[in-house]
Amino acid sequence: MERKVFDGVGDIKFLTPENCIFTKNENGFIKASVDGAEPIRVYLYRVFPHDMTDKYISVTDSDKTELGMIRDIAEFGEDIARVINDDLNRRYFIPKILAITALEEKFGNSYWNIKTDIGERTITVRDTFKSIIRIGEDRAIVSDEDGNRYEIVSLEALDRKSYRRIELFL
Amino acid sequence: MKEIEKARRRQREKLHNESQRLFDRVAQSSSDELLFKFAFNLDCENRDTVGAVGVTRDMLFVATEGEKNGDATSVTAHRIADYTEFKARVNIGTVSLEGERDGEWIEFCRTDMTLSPYVTDAARCLSALLEYDGEGTPDIVYEPDRRICPICHTPYDKGVTVCHNCTKPASNFKRLMAIVKKDIPLIIVAFSMFFVLSLIKIANPALQKVLVDGYLMPSEYVGAQEDIFKGIITVVILLALLQLVYRVIEVIRSNILVLVSTRLVKKLRTLLFDKIQLLSISAVSRRTSGELINRMIRDTMHISEFFSGYVPQLIENTLIILFVGVAMFLYNWRLALLVLIPAPIIMMITRRVWRFTHRLYHRQWMMEADSNTILHDVFQGIRVVKVFGMEEEEIKKYDKAIKKVAEVSEKNEITWAKIIPYMTYIIGIGNYIVMAFVGTRIIGGEMTVGDLTMFTAFTGQIYYAFDWLSRLPRRLQMTSTAVSHIFDIVDEEVDVKDSEDAIEDFEIDGNVEFSNVSFGYEEAEDVLRRISFSVKKGEMIGIVGRSGVGKSTLINLIMRLYEVREGSIKIDGVDIKNISQHCLRSQIGVVLQETFLFSGTVLDNIAYADQNASREDIIRAARLAGAHKFIMKLPDGYHTYVGDRGYTLSGGERQRIAIARAILRNPKILILDEATSALDTETEQIIQNSIAALVKDRTTFAIAHRLSTLRNATKLIVLDKGKIAEFGTHEELMRKNGIYASLVLAQRTMSTIAKKS
Ligand SMILES: Nc1ncnc2c1ncn2[C@@H]1O[C@H](COP(=O)(O)OP(=O)(O)OP(=O)(O)O)[C@@H](O)[C@H]1O
Ligand SMILES: [Mg+2]
């Protein structure tokens, strides 16, 4: 149930298939034509990157002025949705950790061997406790010292050994 | 550990080797010399790949592997002159290099964050190449490596030039020793005391043996009852005396160590504090104040405890192992061997256990810190909590946090309670060996009951020492971490530095000139771009623009709180880089956007600008700032306590004290960043008029959203999107009918509406 707090003020400009056309140009960038204007290159940002990856997408121009917001990517139909998702996936690169095969700690830093959905990696995590951010009870994001991020989609679902390796840092 | 280190190296070498071939291809493709090159590791869909980029004076080459392994490599060439802009786009987890050509962007390459410095620096150099006019060699410096450790190839923390991975604990301890150098004679005295203490420790069991074998349970006739009686008393007195000597020496030794370690703490803290004062704002604000305070207080305490508590024990236990070991071997080498053989195994077991429990407790400690953060937040923001009526929720939140802590600590205690008895048992195992060995020999008459007591005591001592030593590595690590935390800051390169020949006694006249100044807080994103303007002595410059456009940033640059990335700022024709920071800032008076009052009296706060100001000058400054009247209404006048725990002043009152502070400095350049934003227009006007009288010969920079504040400004700068959009007098800008004019109109409409209603 939607609560009517604002009653017309502070309205969000929502982009819908009716008022906005998304296309992908030959260089692989996404362009949008809003309210019939010339198509321009747009930049997509997740408003709630942690828990709504395909809803509430802010669309801005190169000056970061927001042109509008997508409420739900699915509204645009399968083909356009794919274009939008492709672009988001290029912007948000967060490999998922499938298993942790080794973890050693030294001087507050830790060294991990991990299996991710894009292959095996060896990462160094500085200040381990602070670098693992819990999202809700079950998810976690790990930032390594270079600034890469890795996601643990479900701590529950990790195999026992992997879980035991990071348990003490949670 | 080794394994992971190796894997990391393999990962790096793989990229290096694979890209090498691509670099060769790039080199073949170009006839010109490569200015710089770098490897990248993702394709545009974020899939693993290997690629290489090479840049010459006018070309950019991108080499990539073919679709499948072994396929031909492809090299694409781009003419730099075809492009109008180059940019490094920092995404989440990736960075890409993009260029704009005929209004369309294309992406050249993409990498994960591991290689990001190579890309951001490339974008910077490419932009510089775009401006290069073809004369001579282009003046570009590609040096992404300056922020990467040459040994392990991981990027340094921002601004730090020592690598966490590669600092050796030994070198840290060496530096600590250098700090306590003066106290080394004292340390040597303490050390010799350890010798005596350990000797007394092994003398104890030996004397006990004499007591037992010689008098209590002699195996043969030793003399008359009286003699035995005397003998016993003598030995007991000796034991008591030794014990007394032991305690006295112990006290002296502890005193010496406490002295040395408190001096060490003091030195470390001074070292840290001095350094933090020297560091630039960006270096300091990169860390939270909590973190800095932790380093000042906790880490230094840690080190001191290590010195006064652990080092002595370390020496003592090592000596005991040495002495007791030797004594045991001399007395009965077979028994000694039997007792010592299980020692390494036991040490290994205990070490594992300690490691495990340490981690348990570390986790508990972190959770406690978490719940403390909640407390801290609630107490700091108690007003917000109350006005939003969130008391219940905060209670719940805190309850949840401490419940978690309670659960964990309960679990830990139970684990602990389970482990400790077994640990004690394991440490006591040597005793059974002694009992069996000596016991069988007592029957045979080869050994005595005294031997048994002595050896049991020796075994206890030596096993206790081993147990203690097994705990040491952990502690050593913690201390080493604390030490590196401290040297981290001490070693940090001061990024806004006075040059060697910085002018110390430069007298500012007041002409300020910006030429092509670019600056950004983050590597890839500029806040201000190519700002140029000049201001003559005595002018008042108003700076307007949207919130977040970079107004405060601009004035921060004038004060040289940050170093410009490009271009220069000159005062009276001299680059501010060549004026000593102290000299520069001592002639600038500033009211910052966030007014900050130290805890202290009103007087202290105003006099902060000039410690030697007379009381009368302070009153004059306060009067000019329109602060005198309300100060006199405070209970203790100028001696009223303000700041953290003191009298709570209103926002406008705080601002006026800050203005008084700035005026007192009698500055050549006055900077007012929203200095009067919290005041009503009338009060503002009064203060403005008095300031106007004051600033006649001074250059003033004033930032304000309320444009009426700037009515006295001789010129106005309108910032938009990081650039100067408009520059001129009020009349000129009104005629221009641009951003400024529309702002003025909007605010006028506002005030007419206000008047009407
Ligand atoms: N220390 C900092 N580190 C990183 N970014 C910063 C820092 N200080 C400011 N910024 C960013 O730089 C931009 C310009 O900030 P600045 O404080 O100069 O704005 P301003 O024009 O003074 O705004 P306002 O009118 O709200 O005071 C903002 O986007 C801000 O988020
Ligand atoms: Mg500001």
Coordinates of C-alpha atoms in Angstrom, one line a residue, chain A residues 20-164:
Chain A
C20 CA 11.6 7.8 -23.2
I21 CA 13.4 5.7 -25.8
F22 CA 16.6 3.9 -24.9
T23 CA 19.0 2.8 -27.6
K24 CA 22.4 1.4 -27.7
N25 CA 24.8 3.0 -30.2
E26 CA 27.5 1.2 -32.2
N27 CA 30.1 2.1 -29.5
G28 CA 28.2 0.2 -26.9
F29 CA 26.9 3.2 -25.0
I30 CA 23.3 3.7 -24.1
K31 CA 21.5 6.7 -25.4
A32 CA 18.1 8.1 -24.5
S33 CA 15.6 10.4 -26.0
V34 CA 13.4 11.9 -23.4
D35 CA 10.1 13.5 -24.3
G36 CA 11.0 13.4 -28.0
A37 CA 14.3 15.3 -27.6
E38 CA 17.5 14.5 -29.5
P39 CA 19.0 11.2 -28.2
I40 CA 21.9 11.9 -25.9
R41 CA 24.3 9.6 -24.1
V42 CA 23.0 8.9 -20.6
Y43 CA 24.5 7.4 -17.5
L44 CA 22.6 5.0 -15.3
Y45 CA 22.9 4.8 -11.6
R46 CA 21.2 2.5 -9.2
V47 CA 19.4 4.5 -6.5
F48 CA 19.4 1.6 -4.1
P49 CA 22.3 -0.6 -5.3
H50 CA 22.2 -2.9 -2.3
D51 CA 18.7 -4.3 -2.5
M52 CA 17.1 -3.0 -5.7
T53 CA 19.3 -3.8 -8.6
D54 CA 16.6 -3.6 -11.3
K55 CA 14.3 -1.0 -9.8
Y56 CA 14.8 2.8 -9.3
I57 CA 17.4 3.6 -11.9
S58 CA 18.5 7.2 -12.1
V59 CA 19.2 8.4 -15.6
T60 CA 21.5 11.4 -16.0
D61 CA 23.2 13.4 -18.7
S62 CA 27.0 14.0 -18.7
D63 CA 26.6 16.8 -16.3
K64 CA 25.0 14.5 -13.8
T65 CA 21.7 16.3 -14.2
E66 CA 18.9 13.8 -13.6
L67 CA 16.7 13.4 -16.6
G68 CA 14.4 11.1 -14.8
M69 CA 14.1 7.8 -13.1
I70 CA 13.1 4.3 -14.2
R71 CA 10.8 2.7 -11.7
D72 CA 11.2 -0.8 -12.9
I73 CA 13.4 -1.9 -15.7
A74 CA 10.8 -4.6 -16.6
E75 CA 8.4 -1.9 -17.7
F76 CA 10.4 -1.4 -20.9
G77 CA 10.0 -4.9 -22.2
E78 CA 12.5 -7.6 -22.7
D79 CA 14.7 -6.1 -25.4
I80 CA 15.2 -2.6 -23.9
A81 CA 15.5 -4.2 -20.4
R82 CA 18.4 -6.1 -21.7
V83 CA 20.1 -2.9 -23.1
I84 CA 19.6 -1.2 -19.7
N85 CA 20.8 -4.2 -17.7
D86 CA 23.9 -4.5 -20.0
D87 CA 24.8 -1.0 -19.3
L88 CA 24.2 -1.4 -15.5
N89 CA 26.4 -4.5 -15.5
R90 CA 29.1 -2.6 -17.2
R91 CA 29.0 0.1 -14.5
Y92 CA 28.6 -2.2 -11.5
F93 CA 31.2 -4.8 -11.6
I94 CA 30.9 -6.9 -8.4
P95 CA 32.0 -10.5 -8.8
K96 CA 30.3 -12.9 -6.6
I97 CA 32.3 -15.0 -4.2
L98 CA 31.3 -18.7 -4.5
A99 CA 33.9 -20.1 -2.2
I100 CA 36.9 -19.0 -0.1
T101 CA 39.6 -21.6 -0.5
A102 CA 42.2 -20.0 1.8
L103 CA 42.3 -17.1 4.2
E104 CA 45.3 -16.0 6.2
E105 CA 45.6 -13.1 8.5
K106 CA 48.6 -11.0 9.3
F107 CA 48.9 -7.6 10.9
G108 CA 45.2 -7.0 10.6
N109 CA 45.3 -7.5 6.9
S110 CA 44.0 -10.7 5.4
Y111 CA 44.9 -12.6 2.3
W112 CA 42.2 -14.5 0.5
N113 CA 42.0 -17.1 -2.2
I114 CA 38.6 -16.9 -3.6
K115 CA 36.5 -18.6 -6.3
T116 CA 34.2 -16.1 -8.0
D117 CA 31.7 -16.3 -10.8
I118 CA 34.4 -14.9 -13.1
G119 CA 37.3 -17.1 -12.0
E120 CA 39.7 -17.5 -9.2
R121 CA 41.3 -14.5 -7.5
T122 CA 43.8 -13.7 -4.8
I123 CA 42.9 -10.6 -2.9
T124 CA 44.3 -8.6 0.0
V125 CA 41.8 -7.2 2.4
R126 CA 43.0 -4.4 4.6
D127 CA 41.5 -4.0 8.0
T128 CA 39.3 -7.0 7.5
F129 CA 36.6 -6.3 10.0
K130 CA 35.8 -2.9 8.5
S131 CA 36.1 -4.1 4.9
I132 CA 33.3 -6.6 5.1
I133 CA 30.0 -4.8 5.0
R134 CA 27.0 -6.8 6.0
I135 CA 23.8 -6.1 4.2
G136 CA 21.0 -7.5 6.2
E137 CA 21.6 -10.8 7.9
D138 CA 22.8 -12.9 5.1
R139 CA 24.6 -10.8 2.5
A140 CA 28.0 -9.2 2.6
I141 CA 30.2 -7.0 0.4
V142 CA 34.0 -7.4 0.7
S143 CA 36.2 -4.6 -0.5
D144 CA 39.8 -5.4 -1.3
E145 CA 42.7 -3.0 -0.9
D146 CA 42.7 -2.1 -4.6
G147 CA 39.1 -0.9 -4.4
N148 CA 37.5 -4.0 -6.1
R149 CA 34.3 -5.3 -4.5
Y150 CA 33.1 -8.8 -4.2
E151 CA 29.7 -9.9 -3.1
I152 CA 28.8 -12.8 -0.9
V153 CA 25.2 -13.3 -2.0
S154 CA 24.3 -15.6 0.9
L155 CA 26.5 -16.4 3.9
E156 CA 24.1 -19.3 4.7
A157 CA 24.6 -20.8 1.3
L158 CA 28.4 -20.8 1.6
D159 CA 30.0 -24.2 2.1
R160 CA 31.0 -24.9 5.7
K161 CA 34.7 -24.5 5.2
S162 CA 34.4 -21.2 3.5
Y163 CA 32.0 -19.9 6.1
R164 CA 34.4 -21.0 8.9

